[in-house]
PDB file of C-alpha atoms in Angstrom:
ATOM      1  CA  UNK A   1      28.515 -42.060 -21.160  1.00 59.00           C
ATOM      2  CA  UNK A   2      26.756 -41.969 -24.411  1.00 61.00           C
ATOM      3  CA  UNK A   3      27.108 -38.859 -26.760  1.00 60.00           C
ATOM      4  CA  UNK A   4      23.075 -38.354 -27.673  1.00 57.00           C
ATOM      5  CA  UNK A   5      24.085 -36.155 -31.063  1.00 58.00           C
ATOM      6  CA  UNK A   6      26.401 -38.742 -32.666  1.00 55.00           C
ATOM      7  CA  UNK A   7      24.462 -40.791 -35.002  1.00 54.00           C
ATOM      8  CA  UNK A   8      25.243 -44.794 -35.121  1.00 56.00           C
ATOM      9  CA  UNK A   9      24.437 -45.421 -38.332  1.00 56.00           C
ATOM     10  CA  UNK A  10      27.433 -45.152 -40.846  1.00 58.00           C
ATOM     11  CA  UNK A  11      27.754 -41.890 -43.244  1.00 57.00           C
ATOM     12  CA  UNK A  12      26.748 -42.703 -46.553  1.00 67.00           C
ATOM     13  CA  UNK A  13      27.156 -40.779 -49.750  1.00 71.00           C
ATOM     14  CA  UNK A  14      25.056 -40.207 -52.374  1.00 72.00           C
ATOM     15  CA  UNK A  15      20.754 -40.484 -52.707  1.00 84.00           C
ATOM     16  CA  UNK A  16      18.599 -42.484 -49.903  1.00 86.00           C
ATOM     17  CA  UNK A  17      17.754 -45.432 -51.620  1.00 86.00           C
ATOM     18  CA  UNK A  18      15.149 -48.712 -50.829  1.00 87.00           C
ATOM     19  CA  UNK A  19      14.511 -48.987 -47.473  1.00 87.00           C
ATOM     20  CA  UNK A  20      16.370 -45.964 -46.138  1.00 89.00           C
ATOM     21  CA  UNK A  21      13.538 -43.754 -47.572  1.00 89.00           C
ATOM     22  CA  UNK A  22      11.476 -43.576 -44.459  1.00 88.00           C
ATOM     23  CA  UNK A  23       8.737 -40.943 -45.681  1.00 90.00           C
ATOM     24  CA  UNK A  24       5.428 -42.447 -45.958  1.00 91.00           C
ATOM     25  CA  UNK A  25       4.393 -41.040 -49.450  1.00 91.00           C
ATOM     26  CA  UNK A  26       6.493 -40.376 -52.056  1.00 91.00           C
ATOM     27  CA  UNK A  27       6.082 -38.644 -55.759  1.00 93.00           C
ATOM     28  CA  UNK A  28       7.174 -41.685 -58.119  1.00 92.00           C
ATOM     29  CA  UNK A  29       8.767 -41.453 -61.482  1.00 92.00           C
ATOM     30  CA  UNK A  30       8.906 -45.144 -62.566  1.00 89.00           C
ATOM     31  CA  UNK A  31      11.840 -46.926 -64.589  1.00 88.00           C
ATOM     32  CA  UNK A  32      10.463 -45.620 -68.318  1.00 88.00           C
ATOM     33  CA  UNK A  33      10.443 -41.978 -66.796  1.00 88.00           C
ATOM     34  CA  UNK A  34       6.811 -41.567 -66.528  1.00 90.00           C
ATOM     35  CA  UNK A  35       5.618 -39.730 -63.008  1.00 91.00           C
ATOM     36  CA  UNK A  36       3.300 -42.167 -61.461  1.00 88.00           C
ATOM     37  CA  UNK A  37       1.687 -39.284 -58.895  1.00 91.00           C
ATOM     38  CA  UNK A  38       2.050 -39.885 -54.990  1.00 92.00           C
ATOM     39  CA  UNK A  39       1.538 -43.479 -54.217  1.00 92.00           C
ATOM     40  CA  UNK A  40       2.458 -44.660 -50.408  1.00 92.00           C
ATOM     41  CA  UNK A  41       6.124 -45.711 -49.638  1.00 90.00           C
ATOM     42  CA  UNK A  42       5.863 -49.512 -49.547  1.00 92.00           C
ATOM     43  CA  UNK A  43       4.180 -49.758 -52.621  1.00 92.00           C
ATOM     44  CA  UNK A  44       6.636 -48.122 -54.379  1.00 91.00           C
ATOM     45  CA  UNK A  45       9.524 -50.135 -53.030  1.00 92.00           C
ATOM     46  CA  UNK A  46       7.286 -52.696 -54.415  1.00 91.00           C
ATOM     47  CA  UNK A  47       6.930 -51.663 -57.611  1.00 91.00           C
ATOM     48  CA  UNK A  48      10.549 -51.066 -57.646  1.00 91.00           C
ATOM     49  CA  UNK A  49      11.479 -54.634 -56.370  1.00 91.00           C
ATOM     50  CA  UNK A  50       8.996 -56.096 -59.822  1.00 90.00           C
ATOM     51  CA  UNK A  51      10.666 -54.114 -62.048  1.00 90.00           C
ATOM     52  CA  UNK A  52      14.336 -55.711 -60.631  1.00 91.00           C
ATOM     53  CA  UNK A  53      15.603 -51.829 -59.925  1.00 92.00           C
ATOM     54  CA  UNK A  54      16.146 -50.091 -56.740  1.00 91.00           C
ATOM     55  CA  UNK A  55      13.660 -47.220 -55.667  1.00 92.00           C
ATOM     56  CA  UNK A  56      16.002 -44.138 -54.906  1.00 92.00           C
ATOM     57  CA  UNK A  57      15.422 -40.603 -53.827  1.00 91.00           C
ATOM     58  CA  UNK A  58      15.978 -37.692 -56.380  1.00 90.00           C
ATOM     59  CA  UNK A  59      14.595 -35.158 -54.685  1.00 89.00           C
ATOM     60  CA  UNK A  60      14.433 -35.229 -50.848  1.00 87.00           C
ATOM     61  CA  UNK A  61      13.394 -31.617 -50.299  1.00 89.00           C
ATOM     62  CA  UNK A  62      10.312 -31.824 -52.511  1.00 88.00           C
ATOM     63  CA  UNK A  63       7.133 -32.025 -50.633  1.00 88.00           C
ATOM     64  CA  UNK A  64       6.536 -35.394 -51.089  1.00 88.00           C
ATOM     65  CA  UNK A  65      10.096 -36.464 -51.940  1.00 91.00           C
ATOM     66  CA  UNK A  66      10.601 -37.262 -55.643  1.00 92.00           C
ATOM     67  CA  UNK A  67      11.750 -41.103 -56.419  1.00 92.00           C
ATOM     68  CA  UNK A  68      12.779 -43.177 -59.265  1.00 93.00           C
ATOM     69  CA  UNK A  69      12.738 -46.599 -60.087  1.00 93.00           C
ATOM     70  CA  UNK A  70      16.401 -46.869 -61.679  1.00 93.00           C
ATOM     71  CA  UNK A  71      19.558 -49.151 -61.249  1.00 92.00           C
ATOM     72  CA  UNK A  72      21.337 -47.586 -57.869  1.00 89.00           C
ATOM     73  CA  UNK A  73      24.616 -49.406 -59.202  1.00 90.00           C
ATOM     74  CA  UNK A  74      24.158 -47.537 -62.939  1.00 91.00           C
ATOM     75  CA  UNK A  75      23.583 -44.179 -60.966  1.00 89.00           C
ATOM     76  CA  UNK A  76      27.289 -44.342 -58.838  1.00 90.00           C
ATOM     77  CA  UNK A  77      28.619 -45.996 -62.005  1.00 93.00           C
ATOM     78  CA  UNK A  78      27.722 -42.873 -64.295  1.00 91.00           C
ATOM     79  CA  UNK A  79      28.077 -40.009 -60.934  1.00 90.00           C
ATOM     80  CA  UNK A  80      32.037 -41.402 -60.859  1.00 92.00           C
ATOM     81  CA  UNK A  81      32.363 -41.708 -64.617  1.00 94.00           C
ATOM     82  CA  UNK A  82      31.138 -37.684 -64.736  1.00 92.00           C
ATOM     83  CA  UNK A  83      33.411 -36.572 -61.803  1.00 91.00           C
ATOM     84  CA  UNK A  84      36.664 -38.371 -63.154  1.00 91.00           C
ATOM     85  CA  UNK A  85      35.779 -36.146 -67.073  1.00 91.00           C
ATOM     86  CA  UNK A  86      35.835 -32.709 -64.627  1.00 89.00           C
ATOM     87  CA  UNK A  87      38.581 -33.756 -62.966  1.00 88.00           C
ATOM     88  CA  UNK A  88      40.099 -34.586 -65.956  1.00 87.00           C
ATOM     89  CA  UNK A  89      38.821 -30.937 -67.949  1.00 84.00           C
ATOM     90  CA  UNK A  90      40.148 -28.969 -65.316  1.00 83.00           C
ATOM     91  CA  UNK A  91      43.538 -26.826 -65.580  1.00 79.00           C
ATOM     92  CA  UNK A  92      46.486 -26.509 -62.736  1.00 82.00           C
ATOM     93  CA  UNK A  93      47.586 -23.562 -63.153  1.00 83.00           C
ATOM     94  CA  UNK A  94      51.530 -23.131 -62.537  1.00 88.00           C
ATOM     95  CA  UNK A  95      53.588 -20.603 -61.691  1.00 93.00           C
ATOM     96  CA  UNK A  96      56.942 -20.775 -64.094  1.00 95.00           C
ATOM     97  CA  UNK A  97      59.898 -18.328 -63.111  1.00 96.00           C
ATOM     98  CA  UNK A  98      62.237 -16.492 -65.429  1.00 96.00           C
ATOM     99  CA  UNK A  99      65.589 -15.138 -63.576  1.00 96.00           C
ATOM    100  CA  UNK A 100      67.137 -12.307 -65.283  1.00 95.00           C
ATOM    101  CA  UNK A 101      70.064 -10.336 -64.677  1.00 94.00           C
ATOM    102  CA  UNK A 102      70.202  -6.512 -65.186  1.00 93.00           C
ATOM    103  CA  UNK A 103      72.653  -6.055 -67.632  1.00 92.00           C
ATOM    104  CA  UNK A 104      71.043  -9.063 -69.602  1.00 93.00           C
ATOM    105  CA  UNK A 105      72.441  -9.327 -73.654  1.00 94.00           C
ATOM    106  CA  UNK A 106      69.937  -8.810 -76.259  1.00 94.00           C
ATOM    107  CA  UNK A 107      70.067 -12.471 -77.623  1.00 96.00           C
ATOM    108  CA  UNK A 108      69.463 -14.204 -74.114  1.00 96.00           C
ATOM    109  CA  UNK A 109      66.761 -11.677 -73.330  1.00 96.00           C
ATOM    110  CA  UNK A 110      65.005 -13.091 -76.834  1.00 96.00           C
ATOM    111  CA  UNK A 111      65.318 -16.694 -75.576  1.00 96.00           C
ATOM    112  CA  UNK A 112      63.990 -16.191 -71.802  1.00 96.00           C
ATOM    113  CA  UNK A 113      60.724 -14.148 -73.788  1.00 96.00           C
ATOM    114  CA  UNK A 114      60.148 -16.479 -75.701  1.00 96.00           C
ATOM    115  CA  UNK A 115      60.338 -19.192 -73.077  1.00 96.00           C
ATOM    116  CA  UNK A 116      57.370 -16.535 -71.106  1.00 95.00           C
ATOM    117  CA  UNK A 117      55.435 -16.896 -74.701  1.00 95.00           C
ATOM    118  CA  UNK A 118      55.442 -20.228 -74.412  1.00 95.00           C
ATOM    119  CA  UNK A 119      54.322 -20.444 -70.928  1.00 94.00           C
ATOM    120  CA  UNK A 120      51.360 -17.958 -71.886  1.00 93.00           C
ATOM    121  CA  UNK A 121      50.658 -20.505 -74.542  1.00 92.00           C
ATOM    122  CA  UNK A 122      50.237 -23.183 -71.795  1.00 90.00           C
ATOM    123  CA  UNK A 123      47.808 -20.966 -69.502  1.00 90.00           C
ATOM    124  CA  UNK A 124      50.777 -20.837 -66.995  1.00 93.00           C
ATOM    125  CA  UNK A 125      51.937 -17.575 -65.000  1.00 95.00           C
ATOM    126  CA  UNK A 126      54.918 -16.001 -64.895  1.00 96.00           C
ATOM    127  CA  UNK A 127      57.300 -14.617 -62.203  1.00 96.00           C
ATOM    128  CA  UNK A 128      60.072 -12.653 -63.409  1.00 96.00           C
ATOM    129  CA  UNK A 129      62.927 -12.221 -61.238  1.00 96.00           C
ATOM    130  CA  UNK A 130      65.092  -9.750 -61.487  1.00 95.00           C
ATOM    131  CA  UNK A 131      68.677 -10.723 -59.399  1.00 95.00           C
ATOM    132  CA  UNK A 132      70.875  -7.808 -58.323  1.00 94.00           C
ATOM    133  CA  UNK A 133      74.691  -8.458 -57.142  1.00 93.00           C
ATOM    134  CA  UNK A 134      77.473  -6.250 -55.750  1.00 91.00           C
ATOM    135  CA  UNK A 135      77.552  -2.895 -57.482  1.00 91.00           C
ATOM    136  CA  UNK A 136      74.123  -3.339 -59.279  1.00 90.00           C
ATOM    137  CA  UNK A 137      72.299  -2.678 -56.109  1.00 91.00           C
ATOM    138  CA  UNK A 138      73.451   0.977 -56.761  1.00 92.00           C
ATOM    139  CA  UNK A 139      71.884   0.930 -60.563  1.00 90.00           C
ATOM    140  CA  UNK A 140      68.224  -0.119 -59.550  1.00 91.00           C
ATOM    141  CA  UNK A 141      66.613   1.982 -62.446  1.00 93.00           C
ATOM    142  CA  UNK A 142      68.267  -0.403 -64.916  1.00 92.00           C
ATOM    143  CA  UNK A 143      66.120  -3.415 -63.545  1.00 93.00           C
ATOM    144  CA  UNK A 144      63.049  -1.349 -63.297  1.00 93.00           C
ATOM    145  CA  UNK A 145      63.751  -0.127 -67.249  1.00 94.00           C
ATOM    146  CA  UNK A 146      64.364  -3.953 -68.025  1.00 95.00           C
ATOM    147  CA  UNK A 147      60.675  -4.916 -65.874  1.00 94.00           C
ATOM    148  CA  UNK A 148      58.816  -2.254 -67.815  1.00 94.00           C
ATOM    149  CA  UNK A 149      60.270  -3.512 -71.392  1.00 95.00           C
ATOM    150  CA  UNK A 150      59.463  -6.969 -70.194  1.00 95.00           C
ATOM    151  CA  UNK A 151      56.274  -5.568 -69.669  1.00 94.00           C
ATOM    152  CA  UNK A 152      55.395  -3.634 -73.035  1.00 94.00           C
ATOM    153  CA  UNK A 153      56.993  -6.430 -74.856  1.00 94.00           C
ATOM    154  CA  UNK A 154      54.161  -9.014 -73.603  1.00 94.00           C
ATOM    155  CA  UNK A 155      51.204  -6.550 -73.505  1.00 93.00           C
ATOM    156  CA  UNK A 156      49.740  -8.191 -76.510  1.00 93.00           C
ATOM    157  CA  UNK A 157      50.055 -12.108 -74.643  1.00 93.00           C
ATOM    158  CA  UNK A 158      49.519 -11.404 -70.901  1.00 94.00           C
ATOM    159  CA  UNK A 159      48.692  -8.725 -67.876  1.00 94.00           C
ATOM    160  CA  UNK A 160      50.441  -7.688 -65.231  1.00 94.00           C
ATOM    161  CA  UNK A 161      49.362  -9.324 -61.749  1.00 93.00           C
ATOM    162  CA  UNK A 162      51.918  -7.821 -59.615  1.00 92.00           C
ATOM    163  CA  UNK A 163      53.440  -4.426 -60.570  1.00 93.00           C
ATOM    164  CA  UNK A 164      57.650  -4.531 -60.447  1.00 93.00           C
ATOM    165  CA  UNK A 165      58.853  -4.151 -56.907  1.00 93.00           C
ATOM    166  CA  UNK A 166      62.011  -4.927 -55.000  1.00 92.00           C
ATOM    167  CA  UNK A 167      63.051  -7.206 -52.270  1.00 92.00           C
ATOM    168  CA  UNK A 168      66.160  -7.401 -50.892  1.00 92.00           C
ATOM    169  CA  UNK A 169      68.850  -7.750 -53.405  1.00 93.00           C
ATOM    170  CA  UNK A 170      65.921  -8.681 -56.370  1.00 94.00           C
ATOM    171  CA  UNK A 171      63.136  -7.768 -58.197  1.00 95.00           C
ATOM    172  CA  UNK A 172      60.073  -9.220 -58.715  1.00 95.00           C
ATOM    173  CA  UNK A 173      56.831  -8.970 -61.041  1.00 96.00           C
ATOM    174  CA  UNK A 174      54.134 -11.316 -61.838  1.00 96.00           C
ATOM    175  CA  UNK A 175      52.454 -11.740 -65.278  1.00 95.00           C
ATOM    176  CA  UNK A 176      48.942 -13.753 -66.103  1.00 95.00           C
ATOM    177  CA  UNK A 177      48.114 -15.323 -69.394  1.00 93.00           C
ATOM    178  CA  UNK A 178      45.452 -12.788 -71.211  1.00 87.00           C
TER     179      UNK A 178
END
């Protein structure tokens, strides 16, 4: 048993084009860019078939539907050639981490924020992690004091996205590039 909703023609992307345009009037723009008015369907594909150029639909939801007379193959040429440029534009944004320890020396806590300034730099965010072992579990204002100079210290280069808070044996707080 036939399904009567499934369509047997294959899905194709992009405008109707030649003889898939299966209104019978249509507003024409020929291949210099001048509008033409309504003229009937087939003499437009003719027109188009003259000037060596496809006839393809612009506008299908326009009452008539807008066509041009224009090279189909320069069209998807050009559409792909714009989509690969955004594609290439656009940013991933990462999520870097920085592990610290509590009672963290003054010299390695200068390289790991400078490492988060240069993360900023590169529009990246950054999780600091904040690990707790043994007896530090008992000293939990010391990584919230460390968290909150973390913090102040990077006010100028980024926000906070996730406030300090603990789980399990760490703590955790996310910061976004400003």
């Amino acid at each position: 048993m036939r399904r009567p909703f499934k369509s047997d023609a294959p899905v194709k992307d992009g405008p109707r084009s030649n003889k898939e345009i299966r209104v019978p009037r249509v507003q024409l723009i020929d291949a210099e860019g001048a509008n033409q008015g309504i003229v009937p369907t087939d003499q437009a594909l003719r027109l188009a078939e003259e000037a060596g150029l496809d006839l393809v639909e612009i506008s299908p939801n326009a009452e008539p539907p807008v066509c041009k007379i224009l090279d189909l193959g320069k069209l998807k040429y050009s559409s792909q050639k714009k989509a690969a440029e955004a594609r290439k534009k656009q940013k991933i944004i990462e999520i870097k981490e920085i592990k610290m320890r509590p009672n963290i020396d003054t010299h390695d806590y200068e390289v790991k924020m400078r490492a988060m300034s240069r993360f900023f730099e590169d529009g990246d965010k950054v999780k600091v992690t904040l690990k707790f072992r043994g007896r530090e579990m008992a000293h939990q204002e010391l990584g919230m004091k460390l968290l909150l100079q973390v913090k102040e210290d990077t006010t100028t280069i980024a926000k906070v996205e996730a406030e300090p808070k603990l789980e399990g044996r760490q703590m955790m707080m996310v910061l976004a590039p400003r």
